[in-house]
mmCIF file of C-alpha atoms in Angstrom:
data_model
loop_
_atom_site.group_PDB
_atom_site.id
_atom_site.type_symbol
_atom_site.label_atom_id
_atom_site.label_comp_id
_atom_site.label_asym_id
_atom_site.label_seq_id
_atom_site.Cartn_x
_atom_site.Cartn_y
_atom_site.Cartn_z
ATOM 1 C CA MET A 1 -84.349 -52.529 -42.658
ATOM 2 C CA GLN A 2 -80.744 -51.736 -43.508
ATOM 3 C CA LYS A 3 -80.047 -48.044 -43.986
ATOM 4 C CA ARG A 4 -78.887 -46.835 -47.383
ATOM 5 C CA ASP A 5 -75.653 -44.966 -47.845
ATOM 6 C CA TYR A 6 -76.262 -41.260 -47.131
ATOM 7 C CA TYR A 7 -74.411 -40.144 -50.257
ATOM 8 C CA GLN A 8 -76.563 -42.498 -52.308
ATOM 9 C CA VAL A 9 -79.703 -41.160 -50.667
ATOM 10 C CA LEU A 10 -78.871 -37.598 -51.741
ATOM 11 C CA ASP A 11 -77.367 -38.770 -55.050
ATOM 12 C CA VAL A 12 -74.062 -36.938 -54.530
ATOM 13 C CA ASN A 13 -70.432 -37.999 -54.682
ATOM 14 C CA GLN A 14 -68.494 -38.593 -51.474
ATOM 15 C CA ASP A 15 -66.349 -35.495 -52.155
ATOM 16 C CA ALA A 16 -69.417 -33.258 -52.711
ATOM 17 C CA ASP A 17 -69.101 -29.841 -51.111
ATOM 18 C CA GLU A 18 -71.598 -28.217 -48.767
ATOM 19 C CA GLU A 19 -73.456 -26.384 -51.529
ATOM 20 C CA GLU A 20 -73.907 -29.547 -53.626
ATOM 21 C CA ILE A 21 -75.263 -31.429 -50.611
ATOM 22 C CA LYS A 22 -77.648 -28.620 -49.742
ATOM 23 C CA LYS A 23 -78.871 -28.384 -53.357
ATOM 24 C CA ALA A 24 -79.496 -32.136 -53.517
ATOM 25 C CA TYR A 25 -81.440 -32.150 -50.252
ATOM 26 C CA ARG A 26 -83.515 -29.118 -51.242
ATOM 27 C CA LYS A 27 -84.630 -30.964 -54.368
ATOM 28 C CA LEU A 28 -85.647 -34.083 -52.436
ATOM 29 C CA ALA A 29 -87.292 -32.147 -49.600
ATOM 30 C CA ILE A 30 -89.542 -30.343 -52.044
ATOM 31 C CA LYS A 31 -90.359 -33.539 -53.926
ATOM 32 C CA TYR A 32 -91.179 -35.750 -50.933
ATOM 33 C CA HIS A 33 -92.459 -33.271 -48.374
ATOM 34 C CA PRO A 34 -95.577 -34.644 -46.626
ATOM 35 C CA ASP A 35 -97.548 -31.515 -47.448
ATOM 36 C CA LYS A 36 -97.159 -32.337 -51.140
ATOM 37 C CA ASN A 37 -97.815 -36.019 -50.617
ATOM 38 C CA PRO A 38 -100.601 -36.327 -48.020
ATOM 39 C CA GLY A 39 -101.150 -39.913 -46.900
ATOM 40 C CA ASP A 40 -98.216 -41.220 -48.985
ATOM 41 C CA GLN A 41 -96.213 -43.342 -46.548
ATOM 42 C CA GLU A 42 -93.432 -44.033 -49.065
ATOM 43 C CA ALA A 43 -92.897 -40.320 -49.734
ATOM 44 C CA GLU A 44 -92.874 -39.694 -45.975
ATOM 45 C CA GLU A 45 -90.162 -42.305 -45.479
ATOM 46 C CA LYS A 46 -88.065 -40.883 -48.321
ATOM 47 C CA PHE A 47 -88.433 -37.409 -46.858
ATOM 48 C CA LYS A 48 -87.324 -38.716 -43.472
ATOM 49 C CA GLU A 49 -84.399 -40.588 -45.039
ATOM 50 C CA ALA A 50 -83.218 -37.547 -47.010
ATOM 51 C CA THR A 51 -83.505 -35.276 -43.983
ATOM 52 C CA GLU A 52 -81.491 -37.692 -41.861
ATOM 53 C CA ALA A 53 -78.816 -37.946 -44.568
ATOM 54 C CA TYR A 54 -78.611 -34.197 -44.918
ATOM 55 C CA ASP A 55 -78.358 -33.614 -41.181
ATOM 56 C CA VAL A 56 -75.322 -35.898 -41.030
ATOM 57 C CA LEU A 57 -73.534 -34.719 -44.171
ATOM 58 C CA ARG A 58 -74.021 -31.003 -43.470
ATOM 59 C CA THR A 59 -72.315 -31.310 -40.071
ATOM 60 C CA PRO A 60 -68.512 -31.687 -40.360
ATOM 61 C CA GLU A 61 -68.113 -33.753 -37.181
ATOM 62 C CA LYS A 62 -70.952 -36.150 -38.062
ATOM 63 C CA ARG A 63 -69.787 -36.419 -41.664
ATOM 64 C CA GLN A 64 -66.223 -37.255 -40.638
ATOM 65 C CA ARG A 65 -67.455 -39.914 -38.239
ATOM 66 C CA TYR A 66 -69.770 -41.353 -40.890
ATOM 67 C CA ASP A 67 -67.007 -41.390 -43.532
ATOM 68 C CA GLN A 68 -64.757 -43.318 -41.141
ATOM 69 C CA TYR A 69 -67.170 -45.790 -39.572
ATOM 70 C CA GLY A 70 -70.366 -45.658 -41.606
ATOM 71 C CA HIS A 71 -73.748 -45.850 -39.856
ATOM 72 C CA ALA A 72 -72.188 -47.695 -36.937
ATOM 73 C CA GLY A 73 -70.154 -44.616 -36.111
ATOM 74 C CA LEU A 74 -73.337 -42.668 -35.375
ATOM 75 C CA GLU A 75 -75.155 -45.224 -33.271
ATOM 76 C CA GLY A 76 -75.410 -44.734 -29.537
ATOM 77 C CA THR A 77 -73.753 -41.341 -29.641
ATOM 78 C CA SER A 78 -74.867 -37.728 -29.609
ATOM 79 C CA SER A 79 -74.073 -37.721 -33.304
ATOM 80 C CA GLY A 80 -77.109 -39.824 -34.059
ATOM 81 C CA PHE A 81 -80.253 -38.478 -35.682
ATOM 82 C CA ASP A 82 -83.476 -37.920 -33.757
ATOM 83 C CA PHE A 83 -86.678 -36.607 -35.314
ATOM 84 C CA SER A 84 -87.868 -35.323 -31.995
ATOM 85 C CA PHE A 85 -85.864 -32.167 -32.553
ATOM 86 C CA ASN A 86 -87.388 -29.110 -34.249
ATOM 87 C CA LEU A 87 -86.832 -29.110 -38.013
ATOM 88 C CA ASP A 88 -86.696 -25.302 -38.127
ATOM 89 C CA ASP A 89 -82.896 -25.379 -38.078
ATOM 90 C CA ILE A 90 -82.595 -27.580 -41.152
ATOM 91 C CA PHE A 91 -85.250 -25.734 -43.127
ATOM 92 C CA SER A 92 -83.726 -22.376 -42.225
ATOM 93 C CA ASP A 93 -80.359 -23.611 -43.457
ATOM 94 C CA VAL A 94 -81.692 -24.965 -46.741
ATOM 95 C CA PHE A 95 -84.536 -22.625 -47.648
ATOM 96 C CA GLY A 96 -83.544 -19.433 -45.837
ATOM 97 C CA ASP A 97 -86.450 -17.012 -45.579
ATOM 98 C CA VAL A 98 -88.326 -18.631 -48.462
ATOM 99 C CA LEU A 99 -89.884 -21.469 -46.524
ATOM 100 C CA GLY A 100 -93.340 -21.508 -48.006
ATOM 101 C CA GLY A 101 -95.761 -23.439 -45.815
ATOM 102 C CA PHE A 102 -93.119 -25.293 -43.825
ATOM 103 C CA GLY A 103 -90.267 -24.118 -41.705
ATOM 104 C CA ARG A 104 -89.628 -21.501 -39.103
ATOM 105 C CA SER A 105 -91.815 -18.777 -37.741
ATOM 106 C CA GLN A 106 -92.194 -15.580 -39.705
ATOM 107 C CA SER A 107 -93.127 -13.673 -36.563
ATOM 108 C CA ARG A 108 -89.553 -13.255 -35.396
ATOM 109 C CA PRO A 109 -87.949 -9.810 -35.461
ATOM 110 C CA LYS A 110 -86.153 -9.308 -38.750
ATOM 111 C CA GLN A 111 -83.285 -6.970 -39.500
ATOM 112 C CA GLY A 112 -83.886 -4.290 -42.107
ATOM 113 C CA ARG A 113 -82.261 -4.348 -45.525
ATOM 114 C CA SER A 114 -78.776 -2.880 -45.849
ATOM 115 C CA LEU A 115 -78.281 -0.165 -48.462
ATOM 116 C CA GLN A 116 -75.406 1.060 -50.628
ATOM 117 C CA TYR A 117 -74.682 4.678 -51.521
ATOM 118 C CA ASN A 118 -72.078 5.674 -54.133
ATOM 119 C CA LEU A 119 -70.331 8.889 -53.090
ATOM 120 C CA GLU A 120 -68.397 10.793 -55.762
ATOM 121 C CA ILE A 121 -65.777 13.274 -54.601
ATOM 122 C CA SER A 122 -62.904 15.182 -56.199
ATOM 123 C CA LEU A 123 -59.219 14.350 -55.791
ATOM 124 C CA GLU A 124 -58.872 17.584 -53.805
ATOM 125 C CA ASP A 125 -61.585 16.364 -51.414
ATOM 126 C CA ALA A 126 -59.722 13.096 -50.979
ATOM 127 C CA TYR A 127 -56.509 15.047 -50.314
ATOM 128 C CA ASN A 128 -57.959 17.437 -47.749
ATOM 129 C CA GLY A 129 -60.719 15.315 -46.261
ATOM 130 C CA LYS A 130 -64.263 16.578 -46.178
ATOM 131 C CA GLU A 131 -67.497 16.420 -44.242
ATOM 132 C CA VAL A 132 -70.381 15.663 -46.570
ATOM 133 C CA THR A 133 -74.125 15.408 -46.168
ATOM 134 C CA ILE A 134 -75.743 12.692 -48.246
ATOM 135 C CA GLU A 135 -79.423 12.105 -48.881
ATOM 136 C CA VAL A 136 -80.449 8.485 -48.622
ATOM 137 C CA PRO A 137 -83.903 7.210 -49.629
ATOM 138 C CA ARG A 138 -84.842 4.424 -47.263
ATOM 139 C CA VAL A 139 -87.676 2.723 -45.382
ATOM 140 C CA GLU A 140 -87.948 3.930 -41.792
ATOM 141 C CA SER A 141 -90.017 3.044 -38.776
ATOM 142 C CA CYS A 142 -93.263 5.030 -38.926
ATOM 143 C CA PRO A 143 -92.910 8.049 -36.596
ATOM 144 C CA GLU A 144 -96.669 8.219 -35.965
ATOM 145 C CA CYS A 145 -97.102 4.708 -34.590
ATOM 146 C CA ASN A 146 -93.461 3.959 -33.658
ATOM 147 C CA GLY A 147 -93.486 1.020 -36.024
ATOM 148 C CA SER A 148 -96.470 -0.743 -34.480
ATOM 149 C CA GLY A 149 -98.715 -0.205 -37.505
ATOM 150 C CA SER A 150 -101.605 0.688 -35.214
ATOM 151 C CA GLU A 151 -103.192 4.097 -34.715
ATOM 152 C CA LYS A 152 -102.177 5.822 -31.495
ATOM 153 C CA GLY A 153 -104.372 4.843 -28.568
ATOM 154 C CA SER A 154 -105.824 1.802 -30.292
ATOM 155 C CA ILE A 155 -105.407 -1.728 -29.033
ATOM 156 C CA ILE A 156 -103.470 -4.412 -30.879
ATOM 157 C CA ASP A 157 -105.159 -7.753 -30.329
ATOM 158 C CA THR A 158 -103.394 -11.053 -30.029
ATOM 159 C CA CYS A 159 -104.283 -13.262 -32.962
ATOM 160 C CA PRO A 160 -106.984 -15.683 -31.750
ATOM 161 C CA GLN A 161 -105.999 -18.366 -34.245
ATOM 162 C CA CYS A 162 -102.297 -18.731 -33.393
ATOM 163 C CA HIS A 163 -102.460 -17.110 -29.943
ATOM 164 C CA GLY A 164 -99.651 -14.729 -30.790
ATOM 165 C CA ARG A 165 -97.182 -17.317 -32.056
ATOM 166 C CA GLY A 166 -97.467 -16.360 -35.695
ATOM 167 C CA GLN A 167 -97.702 -20.039 -36.526
ATOM 168 C CA ILE A 168 -100.147 -22.850 -36.336
ATOM 169 C CA SER A 169 -98.923 -26.391 -35.763
ATOM 170 C CA GLN A 170 -100.076 -29.553 -37.440
ATOM 171 C CA SER A 171 -99.028 -33.112 -36.722
ATOM 172 C CA GLN A 172 -97.763 -34.793 -39.850
ATOM 173 C CA GLY A 173 -96.570 -38.328 -39.472
ATOM 174 C CA PHE A 174 -93.390 -38.544 -37.432
ATOM 175 C CA PHE A 175 -93.041 -34.865 -36.558
ATOM 176 C CA THR A 176 -94.984 -31.654 -36.082
ATOM 177 C CA MET A 177 -94.954 -29.076 -38.883
ATOM 178 C CA SER A 178 -95.461 -25.366 -38.321
ATOM 179 C CA ARG A 179 -97.234 -23.110 -40.794
ATOM 180 C CA THR A 180 -97.527 -19.368 -41.009
ATOM 181 C CA CYS A 181 -100.779 -18.314 -39.485
ATOM 182 C CA PRO A 182 -103.091 -17.280 -42.371
ATOM 183 C CA ARG A 183 -105.072 -14.854 -40.226
ATOM 184 C CA CYS A 184 -102.259 -12.634 -38.940
ATOM 185 C CA ARG A 185 -99.761 -13.598 -41.677
ATOM 186 C CA GLY A 186 -97.144 -14.554 -39.131
ATOM 187 C CA GLU A 187 -97.327 -11.333 -37.138
ATOM 188 C CA GLY A 188 -99.007 -12.873 -34.106
ATOM 189 C CA GLN A 189 -101.168 -9.774 -33.762
ATOM 190 C CA ILE A 190 -104.284 -8.328 -35.348
ATOM 191 C CA ILE A 191 -104.355 -4.590 -36.034
ATOM 192 C CA THR A 192 -107.956 -3.458 -35.836
ATOM 193 C CA ASN A 193 -107.262 0.256 -36.338
ATOM 194 C CA PRO A 194 -104.334 0.706 -38.769
ATOM 195 C CA CYS A 195 -102.135 3.792 -38.614
ATOM 196 C CA ASN A 196 -103.178 6.289 -41.290
ATOM 197 C CA ASN A 197 -99.591 7.389 -41.903
ATOM 198 C CA CYS A 198 -98.211 3.969 -42.820
ATOM 199 C CA ASN A 199 -101.462 2.117 -43.606
ATOM 200 C CA GLY A 200 -100.708 -0.393 -40.898
ATOM 201 C CA GLN A 201 -97.310 -1.348 -42.296
ATOM 202 C CA GLY A 202 -95.305 0.155 -39.449
ATOM 203 C CA ARG A 203 -92.769 1.553 -41.939
ATOM 204 C CA VAL A 204 -92.696 4.504 -44.339
ATOM 205 C CA ARG A 205 -90.430 5.686 -47.128
ATOM 206 C CA ALA A 206 -88.330 8.730 -46.300
ATOM 207 C CA GLN A 207 -85.398 10.786 -47.541
ATOM 208 C CA ARG A 208 -82.839 10.971 -44.758
ATOM 209 C CA GLU A 209 -79.878 13.370 -44.551
ATOM 210 C CA ILE A 210 -76.789 11.710 -43.089
ATOM 211 C CA LYS A 211 -73.482 13.420 -42.320
ATOM 212 C CA LEU A 212 -70.238 11.619 -43.096
ATOM 213 C CA LYS A 213 -66.650 12.646 -42.474
ATOM 214 C CA VAL A 214 -64.489 11.587 -45.422
ATOM 215 C CA ASP A 215 -60.953 10.855 -44.268
ATOM 216 C CA LYS A 216 -57.880 12.335 -45.885
ATOM 217 C CA GLY A 217 -56.301 9.906 -48.311
ATOM 218 C CA VAL A 218 -59.351 7.815 -49.231
ATOM 219 C CA ASP A 219 -59.038 6.027 -52.541
ATOM 220 C CA ASN A 220 -61.460 4.653 -55.115
ATOM 221 C CA GLY A 221 -63.571 1.878 -53.674
ATOM 222 C CA PHE A 222 -63.003 2.795 -50.031
ATOM 223 C CA GLU A 223 -66.060 1.822 -47.988
ATOM 224 C CA TYR A 224 -67.691 3.305 -44.929
ATOM 225 C CA ARG A 225 -70.187 1.076 -43.112
ATOM 226 C CA LEU A 226 -72.666 3.119 -41.103
ATOM 227 C CA ARG A 227 -74.327 0.781 -38.635
ATOM 228 C CA GLY A 228 -78.091 1.079 -38.352
ATOM 229 C CA GLU A 229 -78.436 3.626 -41.165
ATOM 230 C CA GLY A 230 -80.080 1.191 -43.585
ATOM 231 C CA GLU A 231 -83.766 0.333 -43.734
ATOM 232 C CA ALA A 232 -85.807 -0.232 -40.594
ATOM 233 C CA GLY A 233 -86.372 -3.771 -39.393
ATOM 234 C CA THR A 234 -89.735 -5.408 -38.815
ATOM 235 C CA LEU A 235 -91.330 -6.659 -35.616
ATOM 236 C CA GLY A 236 -88.795 -4.742 -33.568
ATOM 237 C CA GLY A 237 -85.799 -6.033 -35.523
ATOM 238 C CA PRO A 238 -82.709 -3.825 -35.903
ATOM 239 C CA SER A 239 -82.159 -1.544 -38.880
ATOM 240 C CA GLY A 240 -79.796 -2.582 -41.638
ATOM 241 C CA ASP A 241 -76.512 -0.842 -42.417
ATOM 242 C CA LEU A 242 -75.590 1.801 -44.963
ATOM 243 C CA LEU A 243 -72.502 1.089 -47.046
ATOM 244 C CA VAL A 244 -71.014 4.262 -48.542
ATOM 245 C CA VAL A 245 -68.605 3.513 -51.405
ATOM 246 C CA VAL A 246 -66.209 6.314 -52.381
ATOM 247 C CA HIS A 247 -65.599 7.112 -56.051
ATOM 248 C CA ILE A 248 -62.994 9.754 -56.962
ATOM 249 C CA SER A 249 -63.583 11.770 -60.127
ATOM 250 C CA PRO A 250 -60.818 11.719 -62.786
ATOM 251 C CA HIS A 251 -58.491 14.734 -62.535
ATOM 252 C CA ASP A 252 -57.254 16.881 -65.415
ATOM 253 C CA HIS A 253 -53.670 17.115 -64.154
ATOM 254 C CA TYR A 254 -53.010 14.204 -61.818
ATOM 255 C CA SER A 255 -53.270 10.455 -61.837
ATOM 256 C CA ARG A 256 -52.873 8.302 -58.770
ATOM 257 C CA ASP A 257 -51.263 5.059 -57.726
ATOM 258 C CA GLY A 258 -51.854 4.382 -54.052
ATOM 259 C CA SER A 259 -50.513 7.368 -52.172
ATOM 260 C CA ASP A 260 -48.339 8.601 -55.070
ATOM 261 C CA LEU A 261 -49.516 11.242 -57.513
ATOM 262 C CA PHE A 262 -48.309 11.591 -61.107
ATOM 263 C CA THR A 263 -48.207 14.719 -63.237
ATOM 264 C CA SER A 264 -46.084 16.087 -66.092
ATOM 265 C CA THR A 265 -44.290 19.256 -67.092
ATOM 266 C CA LYS A 266 -42.318 20.509 -70.071
ATOM 267 C CA VAL A 267 -38.904 22.129 -70.047
ATOM 268 C CA SER A 268 -36.733 23.496 -72.832
ATOM 269 C CA PHE A 269 -33.901 21.359 -74.114
ATOM 270 C CA VAL A 270 -31.514 23.983 -72.698
ATOM 271 C CA GLN A 271 -33.028 23.564 -69.215
ATOM 272 C CA ALA A 272 -32.852 19.797 -69.602
ATOM 273 C CA THR A 273 -29.240 19.978 -70.769
ATOM 274 C CA LEU A 274 -27.849 22.523 -68.326
ATOM 275 C CA GLY A 275 -30.203 21.904 -65.417
ATOM 276 C CA SER A 276 -32.712 24.293 -63.972
ATOM 277 C CA THR A 277 -35.378 24.862 -61.339
ATOM 278 C CA VAL A 278 -39.034 25.014 -62.341
ATOM 279 C CA GLU A 279 -42.273 25.524 -60.471
ATOM 280 C CA ILE A 280 -44.763 22.654 -60.219
ATOM 281 C CA ASN A 281 -48.321 22.842 -58.932
ATOM 282 C CA SER A 282 -49.074 20.269 -56.239
ATOM 283 C CA LEU A 283 -52.370 19.759 -54.441
ATOM 284 C CA ASP A 284 -50.756 21.638 -51.560
ATOM 285 C CA GLY A 285 -49.686 24.640 -53.670
ATOM 286 C CA PRO A 286 -46.623 25.577 -55.827
ATOM 287 C CA GLU A 287 -43.456 23.526 -55.365
ATOM 288 C CA LYS A 288 -39.897 23.924 -56.667
ATOM 289 C CA LEU A 289 -38.586 21.072 -58.804
ATOM 290 C CA THR A 290 -34.904 20.751 -59.573
ATOM 291 C CA ILE A 291 -34.125 19.646 -63.139
ATOM 292 C CA PRO A 292 -30.721 17.916 -63.017
ATOM 293 C CA PRO A 293 -28.291 18.570 -65.927
ATOM 294 C CA GLY A 294 -28.707 15.983 -68.660
ATOM 295 C CA THR A 295 -32.367 15.232 -67.927
ATOM 296 C CA GLN A 296 -33.871 13.135 -70.715
ATOM 297 C CA TYR A 297 -37.344 13.115 -72.228
ATOM 298 C CA GLY A 298 -39.622 10.842 -70.168
ATOM 299 C CA ASP A 299 -37.502 10.975 -67.025
ATOM 300 C CA GLN A 300 -39.527 10.904 -63.804
ATOM 301 C CA LEU A 301 -38.489 13.226 -61.006
ATOM 302 C CA ARG A 302 -39.832 12.859 -57.506
ATOM 303 C CA ILE A 303 -40.968 15.491 -55.011
ATOM 304 C CA PRO A 304 -41.132 13.686 -51.655
ATOM 305 C CA ASN A 305 -44.191 13.952 -49.409
ATOM 306 C CA LYS A 306 -46.258 15.925 -51.925
ATOM 307 C CA GLY A 307 -48.515 13.076 -52.964
ATOM 308 C CA MET A 308 -51.675 11.858 -51.218
ATOM 309 C CA PRO A 309 -51.887 11.506 -47.454
ATOM 310 C CA LYS A 310 -51.887 7.924 -46.257
ATOM 311 C CA ILE A 311 -55.309 7.265 -44.841
ATOM 312 C CA ARG A 312 -55.537 7.602 -41.069
ATOM 313 C CA GLY A 313 -51.769 8.091 -40.924
ATOM 314 C CA SER A 314 -49.344 10.986 -40.691
ATOM 315 C CA SER A 315 -47.205 10.411 -43.803
ATOM 316 C CA TYR A 316 -47.694 11.288 -47.461
ATOM 317 C CA GLY A 317 -46.834 9.716 -50.760
ATOM 318 C CA ASP A 318 -44.696 11.441 -53.406
ATOM 319 C CA LEU A 319 -45.485 13.662 -56.378
ATOM 320 C CA ILE A 320 -43.839 12.143 -59.436
ATOM 321 C CA VAL A 321 -43.274 14.480 -62.382
ATOM 322 C CA GLN A 322 -42.674 13.143 -65.875
ATOM 323 C CA ILE A 323 -40.478 15.394 -67.992
ATOM 324 C CA GLY A 324 -41.283 16.453 -71.539
ATOM 325 C CA ILE A 325 -38.738 18.426 -73.539
ATOM 326 C CA VAL A 326 -39.785 21.237 -75.855
ATOM 327 C CA THR A 327 -37.751 21.636 -79.055
ATOM 328 C CA PRO A 328 -37.488 25.309 -80.104
ATOM 329 C CA LYS A 329 -39.142 26.472 -83.311
ATOM 330 C CA ASN A 330 -38.562 29.483 -85.578
ATOM 331 C CA LEU A 331 -34.913 30.074 -84.607
ATOM 332 C CA ASN A 332 -33.322 33.335 -85.739
ATOM 333 C CA ASP A 333 -30.004 33.324 -87.550
ATOM 334 C CA GLU A 334 -27.908 33.962 -84.453
ATOM 335 C CA GLN A 335 -29.625 31.205 -82.475
ATOM 336 C CA ARG A 336 -29.259 28.780 -85.341
ATOM 337 C CA LYS A 337 -25.554 29.653 -85.719
ATOM 338 C CA LEU A 338 -24.861 29.109 -82.037
ATOM 339 C CA LEU A 339 -26.670 25.757 -82.042
ATOM 340 C CA GLN A 340 -24.751 24.650 -85.122
ATOM 341 C CA GLN A 341 -21.497 25.523 -83.381
ATOM 342 C CA PHE A 342 -22.625 23.565 -80.344
ATOM 343 C CA ALA A 343 -23.550 20.598 -82.530
ATOM 344 C CA GLU A 344 -20.152 20.572 -84.195
ATOM 345 C CA LEU A 345 -18.358 20.690 -80.837
ATOM 346 C CA TYR A 346 -20.634 18.010 -79.393
ATOM 347 C CA ASP A 347 -20.093 15.691 -82.343
ATOM 348 C CA LYS A 348 -16.370 16.267 -82.178
ATOM 349 C CA ASP A 349 -16.268 15.272 -78.510
ATOM 350 C CA HIS A 350 -18.740 12.398 -78.686
ATOM 351 C CA GLY A 351 -18.277 10.951 -82.132
ATOM 352 C CA SER A 352 -20.343 11.008 -85.287
ATOM 353 C CA GLU A 353 -22.880 8.588 -83.897
ATOM 354 C CA HIS A 354 -24.557 11.547 -82.185
ATOM 355 C CA GLY A 355 -24.433 13.731 -85.222
ATOM 356 C CA GLY A 356 -27.533 12.159 -86.647
ATOM 357 C CA PHE A 357 -29.618 13.636 -83.845
ATOM 358 C CA TRP A 358 -28.479 17.185 -84.492
ATOM 359 C CA ASP A 359 -28.775 16.718 -88.261
ATOM 360 C CA LYS A 360 -32.394 15.705 -87.741
ATOM 361 C CA LEU A 361 -32.971 18.644 -85.413
ATOM 362 C CA PHE A 362 -31.768 21.250 -87.882
ATOM 363 C CA ARG A 363 -33.219 19.464 -90.912
ATOM 364 C CA HIS A 364 -36.585 19.590 -89.120
ATOM 365 C CA HIS A 365 -36.335 23.381 -88.764
ATOM 366 C CA ASP A 366 -35.078 23.809 -92.345
ATOM 367 C CA ASP A 367 -38.244 22.101 -93.564
ATOM 368 C CA GLU A 368 -40.484 24.507 -91.641
#
């Protein structure tokens, strides 16, 4: 009988991506699986046809060869399909760990679940670096039975039904299907005397203290991956990881952009006009900031190397100071007279277009 087009079998377009192909096969595999259709030869053939199509289209080399030459391109080569191989690979790819009654063994060692911990620190902590101790709730290997689930000194028997495999096999048409052993639930062993501490589970919940060195210069969202500090695995599998995500609390006086810090200060209009030197607080202590003559409101002045340290480096960003100018209030007569004289001289030298500013300044104080 002539083979149908593989794309037609899975009901996907020829440009379908890997996820579309997998989704289409999953639907057909569930519908036509022999376990759901015992004795149905037509369903068995459709299952076989869909599995063959999926095996070709999920493999880039086979798919390219098929797209170029059709079925003929797969005949007599290692790219062909043979049901004598173990279907565990395909089912693992499509169904992952949720394999139900068909697929791979559940008695294999399995890695523990990875965890995430959100660590909040201050900007000062990020500037200086800090060693912290965090408490992480997690599932650990039972210390009483070392994860075996069996009471100390007791014997763990090999499951008599699956003989330690964790699976029982059943011939089904053109291939052999493996099922999770119902007696040992895929463990391959029977615990006759369960550990009292973990009730035979081999794992217990615990609160673990873990020390972490926070680097200088870390920023929001920086991640530390601590290998093996997640939850314990099963059947001797490795522990998962712990992902620590850094969050920096908002600061009252500084904002941050990369390694640069931003702050603000206010100076009098005399300091801004004539120039001056003021003191600015940085995260490293007081710093002198030179106000150049003619500084305008909103100008940003930079203090080099007084920003945040660059993580795992030797350099620093800058501290950028935005200038605000304070207009004096409640002038006495002598101060007012001197400013009026200055305004007249300034307008004379620079033209009347600037007079409006000084008129507004003094009109503002006259209204107070």
